Coordinates of N, CA and C and ligand atoms in Angstrom, one line a residue:
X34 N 38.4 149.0 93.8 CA 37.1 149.5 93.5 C 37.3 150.9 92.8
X35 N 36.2 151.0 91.7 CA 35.8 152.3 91.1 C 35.6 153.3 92.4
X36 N 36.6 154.5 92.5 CA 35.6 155.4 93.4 C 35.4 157.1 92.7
X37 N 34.5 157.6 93.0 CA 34.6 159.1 92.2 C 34.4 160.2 93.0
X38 N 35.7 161.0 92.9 CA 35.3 162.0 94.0 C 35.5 163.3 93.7
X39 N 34.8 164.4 93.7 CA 34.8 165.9 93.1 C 36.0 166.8 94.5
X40 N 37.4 166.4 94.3 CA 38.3 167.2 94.8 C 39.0 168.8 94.3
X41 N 38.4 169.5 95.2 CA 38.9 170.9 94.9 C 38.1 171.5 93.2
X42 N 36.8 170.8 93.1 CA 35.6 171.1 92.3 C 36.4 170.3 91.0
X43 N 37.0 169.7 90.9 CA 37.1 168.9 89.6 C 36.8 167.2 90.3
X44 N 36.0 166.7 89.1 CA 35.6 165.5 89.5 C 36.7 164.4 89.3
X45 N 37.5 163.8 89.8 CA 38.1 162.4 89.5 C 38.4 161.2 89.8
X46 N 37.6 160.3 88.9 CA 37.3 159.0 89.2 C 38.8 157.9 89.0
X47 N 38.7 157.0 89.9 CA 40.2 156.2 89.8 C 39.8 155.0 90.3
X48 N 40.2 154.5 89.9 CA 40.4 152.7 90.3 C 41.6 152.4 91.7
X49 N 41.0 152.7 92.8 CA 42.0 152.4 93.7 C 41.6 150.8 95.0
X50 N 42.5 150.2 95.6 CA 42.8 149.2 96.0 C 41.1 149.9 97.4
X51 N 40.8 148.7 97.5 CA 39.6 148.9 98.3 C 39.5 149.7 100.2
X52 N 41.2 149.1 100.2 CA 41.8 149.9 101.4 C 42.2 151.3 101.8
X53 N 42.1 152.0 100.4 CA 43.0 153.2 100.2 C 42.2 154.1 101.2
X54 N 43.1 154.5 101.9 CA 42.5 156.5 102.9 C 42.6 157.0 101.7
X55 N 42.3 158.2 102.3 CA 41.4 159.3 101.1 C 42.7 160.1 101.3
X56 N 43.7 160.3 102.4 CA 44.8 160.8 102.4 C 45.9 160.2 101.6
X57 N 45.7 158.8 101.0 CA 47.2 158.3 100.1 C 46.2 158.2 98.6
X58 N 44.8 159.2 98.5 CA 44.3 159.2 97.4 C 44.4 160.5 96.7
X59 N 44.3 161.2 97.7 CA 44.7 162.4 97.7 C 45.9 163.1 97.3
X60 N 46.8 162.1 98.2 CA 48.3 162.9 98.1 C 48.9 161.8 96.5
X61 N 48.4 160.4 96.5 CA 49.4 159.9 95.4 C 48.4 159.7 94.3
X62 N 47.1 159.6 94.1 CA 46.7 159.4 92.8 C 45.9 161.0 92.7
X63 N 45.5 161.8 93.4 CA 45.5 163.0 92.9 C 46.4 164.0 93.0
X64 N 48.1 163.4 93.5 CA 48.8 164.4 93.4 C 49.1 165.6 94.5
X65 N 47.9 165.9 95.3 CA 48.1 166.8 96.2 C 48.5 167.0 97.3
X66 N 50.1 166.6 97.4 CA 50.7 166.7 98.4 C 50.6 168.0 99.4
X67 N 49.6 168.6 99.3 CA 49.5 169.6 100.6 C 49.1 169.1 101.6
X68 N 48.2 167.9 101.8 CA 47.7 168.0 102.5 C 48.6 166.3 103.0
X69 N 48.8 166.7 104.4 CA 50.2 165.8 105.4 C 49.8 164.3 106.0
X70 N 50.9 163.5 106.0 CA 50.6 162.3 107.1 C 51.3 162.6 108.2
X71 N 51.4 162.6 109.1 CA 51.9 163.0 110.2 C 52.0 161.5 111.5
X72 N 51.1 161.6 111.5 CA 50.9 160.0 112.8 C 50.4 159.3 112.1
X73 N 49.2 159.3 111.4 CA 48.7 158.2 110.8 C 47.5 157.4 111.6
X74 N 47.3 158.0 113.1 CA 46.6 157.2 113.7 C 45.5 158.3 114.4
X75 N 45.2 159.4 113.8 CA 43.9 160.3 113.9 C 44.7 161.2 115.5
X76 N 45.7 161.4 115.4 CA 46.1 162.3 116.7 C 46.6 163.7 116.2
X77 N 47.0 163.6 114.8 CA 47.8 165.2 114.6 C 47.5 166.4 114.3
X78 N 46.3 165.4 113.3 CA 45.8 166.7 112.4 C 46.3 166.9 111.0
X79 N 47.7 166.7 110.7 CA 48.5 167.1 109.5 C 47.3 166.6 108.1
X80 N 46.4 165.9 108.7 CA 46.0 165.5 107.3 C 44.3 166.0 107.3
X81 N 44.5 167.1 107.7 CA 42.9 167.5 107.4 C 42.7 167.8 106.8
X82 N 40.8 167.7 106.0 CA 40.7 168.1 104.9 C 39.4 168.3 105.0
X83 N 38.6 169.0 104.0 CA 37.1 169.4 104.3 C 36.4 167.7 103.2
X84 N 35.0 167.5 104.1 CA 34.4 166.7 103.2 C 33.1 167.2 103.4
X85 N 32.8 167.3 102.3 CA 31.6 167.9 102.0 C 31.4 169.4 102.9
X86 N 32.6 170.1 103.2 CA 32.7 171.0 104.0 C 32.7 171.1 105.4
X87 N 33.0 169.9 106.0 CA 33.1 169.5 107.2 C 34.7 169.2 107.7
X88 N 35.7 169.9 108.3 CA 36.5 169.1 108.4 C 36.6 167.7 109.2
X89 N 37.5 166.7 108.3 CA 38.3 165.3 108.8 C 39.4 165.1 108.4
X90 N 39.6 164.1 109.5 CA 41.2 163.8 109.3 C 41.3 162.8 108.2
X91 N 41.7 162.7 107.0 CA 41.6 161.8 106.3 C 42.8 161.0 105.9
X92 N 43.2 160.6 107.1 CA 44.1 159.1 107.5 C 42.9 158.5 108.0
X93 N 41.9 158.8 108.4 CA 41.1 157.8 109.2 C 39.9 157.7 108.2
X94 N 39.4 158.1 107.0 CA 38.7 158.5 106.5 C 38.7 157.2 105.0
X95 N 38.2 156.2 104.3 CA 38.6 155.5 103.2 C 38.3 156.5 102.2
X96 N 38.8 156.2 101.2 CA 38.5 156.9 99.6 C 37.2 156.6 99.2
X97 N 36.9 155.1 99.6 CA 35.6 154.8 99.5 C 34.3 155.6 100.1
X98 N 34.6 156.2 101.6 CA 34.0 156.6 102.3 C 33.5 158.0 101.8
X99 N 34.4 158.9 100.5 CA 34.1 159.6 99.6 C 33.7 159.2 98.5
X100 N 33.3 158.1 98.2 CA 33.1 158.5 96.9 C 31.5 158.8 96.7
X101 N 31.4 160.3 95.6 CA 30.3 160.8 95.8 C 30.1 161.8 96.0
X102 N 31.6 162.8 97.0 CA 31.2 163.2 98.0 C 32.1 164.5 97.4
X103 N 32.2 165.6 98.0 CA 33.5 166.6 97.8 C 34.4 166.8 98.7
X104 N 35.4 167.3 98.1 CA 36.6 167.4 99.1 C 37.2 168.8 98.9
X105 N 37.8 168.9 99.8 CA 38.5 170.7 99.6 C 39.7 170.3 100.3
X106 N 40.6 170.6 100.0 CA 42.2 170.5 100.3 C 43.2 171.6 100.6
X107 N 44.1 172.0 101.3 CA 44.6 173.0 101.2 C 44.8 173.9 99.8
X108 N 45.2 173.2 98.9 CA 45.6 173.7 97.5 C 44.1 174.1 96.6
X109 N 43.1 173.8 97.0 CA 41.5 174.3 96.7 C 41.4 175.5 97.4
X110 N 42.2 176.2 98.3 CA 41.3 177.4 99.1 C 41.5 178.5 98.2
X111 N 42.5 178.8 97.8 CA 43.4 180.4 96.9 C 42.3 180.4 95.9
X112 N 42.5 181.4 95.2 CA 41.6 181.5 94.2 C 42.1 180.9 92.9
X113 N 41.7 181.1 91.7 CA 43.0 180.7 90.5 C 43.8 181.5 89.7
X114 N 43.3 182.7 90.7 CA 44.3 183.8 90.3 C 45.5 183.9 91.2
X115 N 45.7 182.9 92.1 CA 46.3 182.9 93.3 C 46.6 183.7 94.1
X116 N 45.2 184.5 94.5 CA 44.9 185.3 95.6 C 44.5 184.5 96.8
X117 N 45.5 184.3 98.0 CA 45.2 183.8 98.7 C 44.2 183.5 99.9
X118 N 43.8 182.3 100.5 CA 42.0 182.2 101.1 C 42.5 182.9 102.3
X119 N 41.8 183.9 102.4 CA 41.9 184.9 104.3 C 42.2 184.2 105.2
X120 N 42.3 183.0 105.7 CA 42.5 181.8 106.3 C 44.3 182.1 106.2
X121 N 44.4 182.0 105.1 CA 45.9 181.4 104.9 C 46.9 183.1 104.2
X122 N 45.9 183.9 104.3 CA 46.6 185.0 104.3 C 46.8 185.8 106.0
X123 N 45.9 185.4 106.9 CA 46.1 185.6 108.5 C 47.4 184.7 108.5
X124 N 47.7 183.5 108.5 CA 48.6 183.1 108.9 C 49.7 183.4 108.3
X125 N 49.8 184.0 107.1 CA 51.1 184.5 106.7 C 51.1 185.8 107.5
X126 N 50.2 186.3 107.6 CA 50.4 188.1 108.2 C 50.9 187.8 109.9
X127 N 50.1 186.8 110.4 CA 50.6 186.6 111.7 C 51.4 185.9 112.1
X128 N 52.5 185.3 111.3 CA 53.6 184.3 111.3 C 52.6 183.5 112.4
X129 N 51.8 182.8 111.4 CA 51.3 181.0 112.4 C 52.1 179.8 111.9
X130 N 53.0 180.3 110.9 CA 53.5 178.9 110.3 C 54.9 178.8 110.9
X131 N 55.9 177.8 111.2 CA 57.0 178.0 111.3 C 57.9 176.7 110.2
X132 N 57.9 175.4 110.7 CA 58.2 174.4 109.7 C 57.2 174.4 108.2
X133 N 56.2 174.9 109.5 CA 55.0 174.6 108.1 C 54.6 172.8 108.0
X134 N 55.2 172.0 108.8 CA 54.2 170.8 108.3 C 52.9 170.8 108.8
X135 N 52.6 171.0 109.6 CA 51.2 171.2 110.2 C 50.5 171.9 109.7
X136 N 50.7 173.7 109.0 CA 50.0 174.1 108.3 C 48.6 174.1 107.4
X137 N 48.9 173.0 106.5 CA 47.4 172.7 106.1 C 46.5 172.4 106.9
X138 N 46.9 171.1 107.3 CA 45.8 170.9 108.4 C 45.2 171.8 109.5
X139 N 46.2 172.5 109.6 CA 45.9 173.7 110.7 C 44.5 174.9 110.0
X140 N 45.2 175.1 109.0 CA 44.2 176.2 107.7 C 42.9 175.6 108.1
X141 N 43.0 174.0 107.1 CA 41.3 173.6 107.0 C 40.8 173.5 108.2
X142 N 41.0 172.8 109.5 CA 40.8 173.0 110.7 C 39.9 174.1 110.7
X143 N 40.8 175.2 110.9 CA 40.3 176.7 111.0 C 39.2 177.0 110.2
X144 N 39.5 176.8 108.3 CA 38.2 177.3 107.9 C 37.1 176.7 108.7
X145 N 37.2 175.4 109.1 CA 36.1 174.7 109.4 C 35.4 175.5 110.4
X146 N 36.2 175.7 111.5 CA 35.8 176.6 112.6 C 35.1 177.6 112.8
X147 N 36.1 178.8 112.1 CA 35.3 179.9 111.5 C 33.8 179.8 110.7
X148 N 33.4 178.4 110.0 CA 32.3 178.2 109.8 C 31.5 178.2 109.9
X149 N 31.9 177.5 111.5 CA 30.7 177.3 112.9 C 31.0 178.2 113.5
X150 N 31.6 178.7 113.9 CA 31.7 180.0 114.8 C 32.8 181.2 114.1
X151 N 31.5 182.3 113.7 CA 32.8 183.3 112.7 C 33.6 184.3 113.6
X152 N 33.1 184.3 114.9 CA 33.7 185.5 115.4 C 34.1 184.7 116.8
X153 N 35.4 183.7 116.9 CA 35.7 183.1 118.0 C 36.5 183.9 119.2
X154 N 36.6 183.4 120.6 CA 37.9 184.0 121.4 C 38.4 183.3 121.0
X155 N 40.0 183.8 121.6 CA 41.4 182.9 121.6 C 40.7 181.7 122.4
X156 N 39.8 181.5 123.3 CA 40.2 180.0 124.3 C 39.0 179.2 123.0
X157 N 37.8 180.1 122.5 CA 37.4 179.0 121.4 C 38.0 178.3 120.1
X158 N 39.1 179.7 120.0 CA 40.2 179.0 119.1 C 41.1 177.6 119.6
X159 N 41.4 177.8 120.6 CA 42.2 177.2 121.1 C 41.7 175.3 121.1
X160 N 40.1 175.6 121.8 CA 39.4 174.5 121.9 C 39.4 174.1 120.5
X161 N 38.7 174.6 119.5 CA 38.3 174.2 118.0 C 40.0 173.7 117.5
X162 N 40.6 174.0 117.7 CA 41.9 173.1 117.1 C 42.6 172.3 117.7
X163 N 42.1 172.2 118.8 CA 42.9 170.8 120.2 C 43.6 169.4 119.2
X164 N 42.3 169.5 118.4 CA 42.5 168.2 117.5 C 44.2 168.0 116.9
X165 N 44.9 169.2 116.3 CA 46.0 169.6 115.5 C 46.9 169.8 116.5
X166 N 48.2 169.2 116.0 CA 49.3 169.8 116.8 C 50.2 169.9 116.0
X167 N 50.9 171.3 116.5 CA 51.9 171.5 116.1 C 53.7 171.3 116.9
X168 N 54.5 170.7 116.3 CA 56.0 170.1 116.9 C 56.4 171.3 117.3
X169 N 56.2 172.2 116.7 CA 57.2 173.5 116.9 C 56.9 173.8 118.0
X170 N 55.5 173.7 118.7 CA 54.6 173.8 119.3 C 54.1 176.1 119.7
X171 N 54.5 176.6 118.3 CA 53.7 177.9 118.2 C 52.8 178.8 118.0
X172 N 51.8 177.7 119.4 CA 50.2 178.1 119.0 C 50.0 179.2 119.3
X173 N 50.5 180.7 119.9 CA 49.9 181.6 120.1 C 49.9 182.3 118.4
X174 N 51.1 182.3 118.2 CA 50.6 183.0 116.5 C 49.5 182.7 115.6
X175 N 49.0 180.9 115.8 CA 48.1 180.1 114.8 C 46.8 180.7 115.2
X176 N 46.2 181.4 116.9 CA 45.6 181.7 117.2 C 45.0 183.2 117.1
X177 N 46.5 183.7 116.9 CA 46.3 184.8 116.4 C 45.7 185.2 115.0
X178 N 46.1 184.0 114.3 CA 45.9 184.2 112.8 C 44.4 184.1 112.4
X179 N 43.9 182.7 113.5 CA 42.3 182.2 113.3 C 41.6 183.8 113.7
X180 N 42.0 184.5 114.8 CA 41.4 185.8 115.4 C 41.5 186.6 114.2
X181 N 43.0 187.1 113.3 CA 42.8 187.9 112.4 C 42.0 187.2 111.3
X182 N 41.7 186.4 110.9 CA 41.2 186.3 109.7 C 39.5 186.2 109.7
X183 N 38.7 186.1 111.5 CA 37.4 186.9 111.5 C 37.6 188.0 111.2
X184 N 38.7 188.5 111.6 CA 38.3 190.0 111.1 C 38.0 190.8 112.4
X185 N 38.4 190.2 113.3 CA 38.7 190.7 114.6 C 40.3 191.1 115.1
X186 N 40.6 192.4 115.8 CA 41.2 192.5 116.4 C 42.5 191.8 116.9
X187 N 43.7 191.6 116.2 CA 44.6 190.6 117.1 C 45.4 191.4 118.2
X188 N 44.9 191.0 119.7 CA 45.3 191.7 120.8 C 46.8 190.7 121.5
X189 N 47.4 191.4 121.4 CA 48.5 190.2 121.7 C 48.7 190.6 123.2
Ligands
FES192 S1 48.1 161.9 109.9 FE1 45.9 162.0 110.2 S2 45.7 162.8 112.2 FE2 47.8 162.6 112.0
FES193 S1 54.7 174.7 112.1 FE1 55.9 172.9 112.3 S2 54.6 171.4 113.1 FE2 53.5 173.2 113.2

């Protein structure tokens, strides 16, 4: 099936197999391997992504199920001067990343959160990304990072 989806504000329409996630549309016919498979079965997180400004995990998500729709991706947040999105400049300032596979998902997660709530505690942070895990398992920095990048205080 024809599907058409406005990723990272450019529109692109593709002819993909009627089964395709939005995550092997994403990562192989639009290229943008930022954003991860990880389990594949909606437990990790690695593959989050905003739709229509909402985060989801899109391993569980069809291509079809966007078409129409927008998507935001890790590689959509920076600007195109490549000033990085406050999101993802807290996590470099607060070492939240370590392997870094989790990362993105971790980011959009976050923006999402900060959305709904711009000024969280550590335990609302904590709650709002239960979804995401990370292997390394080094959530107090990623917490720290969501905290710096309201623009609150990181009290360690
Ligand atoms: S790859 Fe989607 S939740 Fe793990
Ligand atoms: S930084 Fe490695 S899985 Fe989270």
């Amino acid at each position: 099936m024809k599907v058409s989806i406005e990723v990272n504000g450019r529109s692109l329409t593709e002819e993909v197999p009627d089964r395709t996630l939005l995550v092997h549309f994403l990562r192989d016919t639009a290229g943008l391997t930022g954003t991860n498979v990880g389990c594949d079965t909606t437990s990790c997180g690695a593959c989050t992504v905003l739709l229509d400004g909402e985060s989801v995990k899109s391993c569980t998500v069809l291509a079809a199920q966007a078409d129409g729709h927008a998507v935001t991706t890790v590689e959509g947040l920076s600007s195109s001067d490549g000033e990085l999105h406050p999101v993802q400049q807290a996590f470099q300032e607060q070492h939240g990343l370590q392997c870094g596979f989790c990362t993105p998902g971790m980011i959009m997660a976050s923006v999402s959160l900060l959305a709904d709530n711009p000024k969280p505690t550590r335990d609302e942070v904590r709650a709002g990304l239960e979804g995401n895990l990370c292997r390394c398992t080094g959530y107090h920095n990623i917490v720290s990072a969501v905290i710096g990048a309201s623009g609150q205080e990181v009290d360690r």
